[in-house]
C-alpha atoms as a PDB file:
ATOM      1  CA  UNK A   1      17.948  -3.605  20.659  1.00  0.00           C
ATOM      2  CA  UNK A   2      15.680  -2.232  17.919  1.00  0.00           C
ATOM      3  CA  UNK A   3      13.593  -4.200  15.483  1.00  0.00           C
ATOM      4  CA  UNK A   4      15.180  -4.898  12.127  1.00  0.00           C
ATOM      5  CA  UNK A   5      13.312  -3.730   9.070  1.00  0.00           C
ATOM      6  CA  UNK A   6      13.548  -6.737   6.795  1.00  0.00           C
ATOM      7  CA  UNK A   7      12.358  -4.750   3.804  1.00  0.00           C
ATOM      8  CA  UNK A   8      15.514  -2.612   3.886  1.00  0.00           C
ATOM      9  CA  UNK A   9      17.701  -5.706   4.136  1.00  0.00           C
ATOM     10  CA  UNK A  10      15.832  -7.442   1.295  1.00  0.00           C
ATOM     11  CA  UNK A  11      16.125  -4.337  -0.875  1.00  0.00           C
ATOM     12  CA  UNK A  12      19.897  -4.069  -0.460  1.00  0.00           C
ATOM     13  CA  UNK A  13      20.387  -7.805  -1.031  1.00  0.00           C
ATOM     14  CA  UNK A  14      18.205  -7.820  -4.146  1.00  0.00           C
ATOM     15  CA  UNK A  15      19.942  -4.804  -5.647  1.00  0.00           C
ATOM     16  CA  UNK A  16      23.370  -6.352  -5.055  1.00  0.00           C
ATOM     17  CA  UNK A  17      22.245  -9.686  -6.539  1.00  0.00           C
ATOM     18  CA  UNK A  18      20.734  -7.931  -9.561  1.00  0.00           C
ATOM     19  CA  UNK A  19      23.943  -6.008 -10.196  1.00  0.00           C
ATOM     20  CA  UNK A  20      26.002  -9.202  -9.891  1.00  0.00           C
ATOM     21  CA  UNK A  21      23.674 -11.009 -12.286  1.00  0.00           C
ATOM     22  CA  UNK A  22      23.832  -8.107 -14.751  1.00  0.00           C
ATOM     23  CA  UNK A  23      27.631  -7.900 -14.582  1.00  0.00           C
ATOM     24  CA  UNK A  24      28.082 -11.649 -14.947  1.00  0.00           C
ATOM     25  CA  UNK A  25      25.715 -11.702 -17.910  1.00  0.00           C
ATOM     26  CA  UNK A  26      27.589  -8.911 -19.656  1.00  0.00           C
ATOM     27  CA  UNK A  27      30.931 -10.655 -19.143  1.00  0.00           C
ATOM     28  CA  UNK A  28      29.565 -13.996 -20.396  1.00  0.00           C
ATOM     29  CA  UNK A  29      27.979 -12.492 -23.502  1.00  0.00           C
ATOM     30  CA  UNK A  30      31.036 -10.354 -24.296  1.00  0.00           C
ATOM     31  CA  UNK A  31      33.344 -13.347 -23.895  1.00  0.00           C
ATOM     32  CA  UNK A  32      31.058 -15.613 -25.955  1.00  0.00           C
ATOM     33  CA  UNK A  33      31.367 -18.294 -23.284  1.00  0.00           C
ATOM     34  CA  UNK A  34      29.708 -21.659 -23.692  1.00  0.00           C
ATOM     35  CA  UNK A  35      25.983 -21.168 -23.095  1.00  0.00           C
ATOM     36  CA  UNK A  36      26.256 -17.409 -23.495  1.00  0.00           C
ATOM     37  CA  UNK A  37      22.572 -17.249 -24.510  1.00  0.00           C
ATOM     38  CA  UNK A  38      21.711 -17.990 -20.868  1.00  0.00           C
ATOM     39  CA  UNK A  39      23.771 -14.957 -19.990  1.00  0.00           C
ATOM     40  CA  UNK A  40      21.523 -12.836 -22.209  1.00  0.00           C
ATOM     41  CA  UNK A  41      18.656 -13.939 -19.957  1.00  0.00           C
ATOM     42  CA  UNK A  42      20.751 -12.956 -16.930  1.00  0.00           C
ATOM     43  CA  UNK A  43      21.256  -9.480 -18.384  1.00  0.00           C
ATOM     44  CA  UNK A  44      17.523  -8.990 -18.921  1.00  0.00           C
ATOM     45  CA  UNK A  45      16.669 -10.354 -15.471  1.00  0.00           C
ATOM     46  CA  UNK A  46      19.408  -8.265 -13.833  1.00  0.00           C
ATOM     47  CA  UNK A  47      18.106  -5.086 -15.446  1.00  0.00           C
ATOM     48  CA  UNK A  48      14.544  -5.819 -14.308  1.00  0.00           C
ATOM     49  CA  UNK A  49      15.656  -6.597 -10.757  1.00  0.00           C
ATOM     50  CA  UNK A  50      17.767  -3.438 -10.579  1.00  0.00           C
ATOM     51  CA  UNK A  51      14.894  -1.308 -11.860  1.00  0.00           C
ATOM     52  CA  UNK A  52      12.534  -2.841  -9.308  1.00  0.00           C
ATOM     53  CA  UNK A  53      14.890  -2.695  -6.343  1.00  0.00           C
ATOM     54  CA  UNK A  54      16.756   0.576  -6.934  1.00  0.00           C
ATOM     55  CA  UNK A  55      14.200   2.817  -5.219  1.00  0.00           C
ATOM     56  CA  UNK A  56      14.450   2.458  -1.456  1.00  0.00           C
ATOM     57  CA  UNK A  57      11.363   2.145   0.658  1.00  0.00           C
ATOM     58  CA  UNK A  58      10.499   4.700   3.305  1.00  0.00           C
ATOM     59  CA  UNK A  59      11.339   3.495   6.806  1.00  0.00           C
ATOM     60  CA  UNK A  60       8.676   3.248   9.489  1.00  0.00           C
ATOM     61  CA  UNK A  61      10.773   5.185  12.003  1.00  0.00           C
ATOM     62  CA  UNK A  62      13.547   7.637  11.377  1.00  0.00           C
ATOM     63  CA  UNK A  63      14.707   9.081   8.112  1.00  0.00           C
ATOM     64  CA  UNK A  64      15.559   7.329   4.876  1.00  0.00           C
ATOM     65  CA  UNK A  65      18.326   8.484   2.570  1.00  0.00           C
ATOM     66  CA  UNK A  66      17.053   8.592  -0.986  1.00  0.00           C
ATOM     67  CA  UNK A  67      19.318   7.171  -3.684  1.00  0.00           C
ATOM     68  CA  UNK A  68      20.533   9.433  -6.469  1.00  0.00           C
ATOM     69  CA  UNK A  69      17.860   9.636  -9.173  1.00  0.00           C
ATOM     70  CA  UNK A  70      15.492   7.433  -7.211  1.00  0.00           C
ATOM     71  CA  UNK A  71      12.435   9.628  -7.721  1.00  0.00           C
ATOM     72  CA  UNK A  72      12.242   8.729 -11.417  1.00  0.00           C
ATOM     73  CA  UNK A  73      12.156   4.988 -10.784  1.00  0.00           C
ATOM     74  CA  UNK A  74       9.843   5.480  -7.808  1.00  0.00           C
ATOM     75  CA  UNK A  75       7.184   6.683 -10.238  1.00  0.00           C
ATOM     76  CA  UNK A  76       7.565   3.463 -12.253  1.00  0.00           C
ATOM     77  CA  UNK A  77       7.398   1.232  -9.174  1.00  0.00           C
ATOM     78  CA  UNK A  78       4.327   3.114  -7.898  1.00  0.00           C
ATOM     79  CA  UNK A  79       2.673   2.607 -11.286  1.00  0.00           C
ATOM     80  CA  UNK A  80       2.514  -1.169 -10.807  1.00  0.00           C
ATOM     81  CA  UNK A  81       0.839  -0.789  -7.402  1.00  0.00           C
ATOM     82  CA  UNK A  82       0.427  -3.986  -5.354  1.00  0.00           C
ATOM     83  CA  UNK A  83       2.628  -6.026  -7.708  1.00  0.00           C
ATOM     84  CA  UNK A  84       5.675  -4.092  -6.602  1.00  0.00           C
ATOM     85  CA  UNK A  85       4.653  -3.045  -3.084  1.00  0.00           C
ATOM     86  CA  UNK A  86       3.866  -6.450  -1.633  1.00  0.00           C
ATOM     87  CA  UNK A  87       6.890  -8.427  -0.428  1.00  0.00           C
ATOM     88  CA  UNK A  88       5.157 -11.789  -0.911  1.00  0.00           C
ATOM     89  CA  UNK A  89       4.902 -10.999  -4.623  1.00  0.00           C
ATOM     90  CA  UNK A  90       8.488  -9.743  -4.713  1.00  0.00           C
ATOM     91  CA  UNK A  91       9.677 -13.003  -3.126  1.00  0.00           C
ATOM     92  CA  UNK A  92       7.803 -15.012  -5.763  1.00  0.00           C
ATOM     93  CA  UNK A  93       9.251 -12.818  -8.544  1.00  0.00           C
ATOM     94  CA  UNK A  94      12.807 -13.260  -7.271  1.00  0.00           C
ATOM     95  CA  UNK A  95      12.594 -17.011  -6.515  1.00  0.00           C
ATOM     96  CA  UNK A  96      13.025 -18.379 -10.070  1.00  0.00           C
ATOM     97  CA  UNK A  97      16.051 -16.225 -10.867  1.00  0.00           C
ATOM     98  CA  UNK A  98      19.417 -18.024 -10.905  1.00  0.00           C
ATOM     99  CA  UNK A  99      21.634 -17.484  -7.828  1.00  0.00           C
ATOM    100  CA  UNK A 100      18.952 -15.174  -6.619  1.00  0.00           C
ATOM    101  CA  UNK A 101      16.510 -17.024  -4.335  1.00  0.00           C
ATOM    102  CA  UNK A 102      18.752 -17.232  -1.265  1.00  0.00           C
ATOM    103  CA  UNK A 103      19.939 -13.646  -1.390  1.00  0.00           C
ATOM    104  CA  UNK A 104      16.662 -12.003  -2.346  1.00  0.00           C
ATOM    105  CA  UNK A 105      13.576 -14.131  -1.933  1.00  0.00           C
ATOM    106  CA  UNK A 106      14.355 -15.298   1.605  1.00  0.00           C
ATOM    107  CA  UNK A 107      14.890 -11.819   3.122  1.00  0.00           C
ATOM    108  CA  UNK A 108      11.653 -10.699   1.452  1.00  0.00           C
ATOM    109  CA  UNK A 109       9.608 -13.351   3.241  1.00  0.00           C
ATOM    110  CA  UNK A 110      10.174 -12.088   6.813  1.00  0.00           C
ATOM    111  CA  UNK A 111       9.360  -8.588   5.569  1.00  0.00           C
ATOM    112  CA  UNK A 112       6.095  -9.899   4.131  1.00  0.00           C
ATOM    113  CA  UNK A 113       5.230 -11.898   7.251  1.00  0.00           C
ATOM    114  CA  UNK A 114       5.786  -8.834   9.465  1.00  0.00           C
ATOM    115  CA  UNK A 115       3.431  -6.820   7.261  1.00  0.00           C
ATOM    116  CA  UNK A 116       6.089  -4.549   5.805  1.00  0.00           C
ATOM    117  CA  UNK A 117       5.233  -2.976   2.489  1.00  0.00           C
ATOM    118  CA  UNK A 118       7.204  -0.889   0.028  1.00  0.00           C
ATOM    119  CA  UNK A 119       6.229   2.756   0.311  1.00  0.00           C
ATOM    120  CA  UNK A 120       7.749   5.652  -1.641  1.00  0.00           C
ATOM    121  CA  UNK A 121       9.876   8.334  -0.054  1.00  0.00           C
ATOM    122  CA  UNK A 122       7.810  11.465  -0.518  1.00  0.00           C
ATOM    123  CA  UNK A 123       9.583  14.784  -0.618  1.00  0.00           C
ATOM    124  CA  UNK A 124       7.934  17.156   1.816  1.00  0.00           C
ATOM    125  CA  UNK A 125       7.725  20.758   0.658  1.00  0.00           C
ATOM    126  CA  UNK A 126       9.964  23.101   2.583  1.00  0.00           C
ATOM    127  CA  UNK A 127       8.180  25.730   4.571  1.00  0.00           C
ATOM    128  CA  UNK A 128       9.345  29.260   3.981  1.00  0.00           C
ATOM    129  CA  UNK A 129      10.050  31.243   7.109  1.00  0.00           C
ATOM    130  CA  UNK A 130       7.528  33.951   7.871  1.00  0.00           C
ATOM    131  CA  UNK A 131       9.333  37.129   6.817  1.00  0.00           C
ATOM    132  CA  UNK A 132       7.672  39.477   9.272  1.00  0.00           C
ATOM    133  CA  UNK A 133       8.547  37.242  12.203  1.00  0.00           C
ATOM    134  CA  UNK A 134      12.255  37.342  11.388  1.00  0.00           C
ATOM    135  CA  UNK A 135      12.644  41.105  10.884  1.00  0.00           C
ATOM    136  CA  UNK A 136      14.134  43.056  13.766  1.00  0.00           C
ATOM    137  CA  UNK A 137      13.200  46.559  14.803  1.00  0.00           C
ATOM    138  CA  UNK A 138      15.547  49.238  13.496  1.00  0.00           C
ATOM    139  CA  UNK A 139      17.839  50.840  16.063  1.00  0.00           C
ATOM    140  CA  UNK A 140      16.325  53.771  17.917  1.00  0.00           C
ATOM    141  CA  UNK A 141      19.486  55.793  18.625  1.00  0.00           C
ATOM    142  CA  UNK A 142      21.904  56.973  15.940  1.00  0.00           C
ATOM    143  CA  UNK A 143      25.420  55.605  15.513  1.00  0.00           C
ATOM    144  CA  UNK A 144      27.886  55.234  17.096  1.00  0.00           C
ATOM    145  CA  UNK A 145      26.010  52.925  19.408  1.00  0.00           C
ATOM    146  CA  UNK A 146      27.590  51.282  22.438  1.00  0.00           C
ATOM    147  CA  UNK A 147      27.611  47.450  22.551  1.00  0.00           C
ATOM    148  CA  UNK A 148      24.311  45.828  23.440  1.00  0.00           C
ATOM    149  CA  UNK A 149      25.352  44.770  26.950  1.00  0.00           C
ATOM    150  CA  UNK A 150      26.444  48.357  27.743  1.00  0.00           C
ATOM    151  CA  UNK A 151      23.041  49.617  26.529  1.00  0.00           C
ATOM    152  CA  UNK A 152      21.320  47.177  28.886  1.00  0.00           C
ATOM    153  CA  UNK A 153      23.370  48.453  31.827  1.00  0.00           C
ATOM    154  CA  UNK A 154      22.509  52.058  30.972  1.00  0.00           C
ATOM    155  CA  UNK A 155      18.822  51.233  30.712  1.00  0.00           C
ATOM    156  CA  UNK A 156      18.905  49.383  34.051  1.00  0.00           C
ATOM    157  CA  UNK A 157      20.619  52.294  35.798  1.00  0.00           C
ATOM    158  CA  UNK A 158      18.003  54.639  34.438  1.00  0.00           C
ATOM    159  CA  UNK A 159      20.512  56.688  32.583  1.00  0.00           C
ATOM    160  CA  UNK A 160      19.859  57.230  28.961  1.00  0.00           C
ATOM    161  CA  UNK A 161      22.170  58.720  26.431  1.00  0.00           C
ATOM    162  CA  UNK A 162      23.029  62.285  27.459  1.00  0.00           C
ATOM    163  CA  UNK A 163      23.967  64.830  24.827  1.00  0.00           C
ATOM    164  CA  UNK A 164      27.360  66.277  25.885  1.00  0.00           C
ATOM    165  CA  UNK A 165      26.776  69.459  23.878  1.00  0.00           C
ATOM    166  CA  UNK A 166      23.858  71.444  25.235  1.00  0.00           C
ATOM    167  CA  UNK A 167      21.441  72.702  22.656  1.00  0.00           C
ATOM    168  CA  UNK A 168      19.936  76.114  23.312  1.00  0.00           C
ATOM    169  CA  UNK A 169      16.641  77.063  21.881  1.00  0.00           C
ATOM    170  CA  UNK A 170      16.600  80.441  20.129  1.00  0.00           C
END
């Protein structure tokens, strides 16, 4: 069985927890529940967590599916350098958040211990095919041409195309 990449697991858990925190905060503030001012903190923390965790990290092996619009947030995460790349720091950032430490900080620790680090998914430029290598030679005999396999048989037998109407030189 293959090795699990804890960074991928921690990323998905953190994003889900951030979205739950954000949603719960919005509901609590909109409903003016008792202690709704704590929910305002949950909204701010949920937004920050979602912004930090939305861009997926590139996997060590295999391919990684990029999330929709991820490249814009990837630039922001790259801007903060080691603060956002290191999973020890991410675990410490997630630990004080309410309902967050178990779902986010703990999966980040095995990723940090194993030396995993967040790295951006770089788009590789597509290579254009070499045009001259893809062009075929134009046909040598005029239409109507027999199918290609019939032409091969004629060439193997040594018989070329014979003109049924003799041409006399004047």
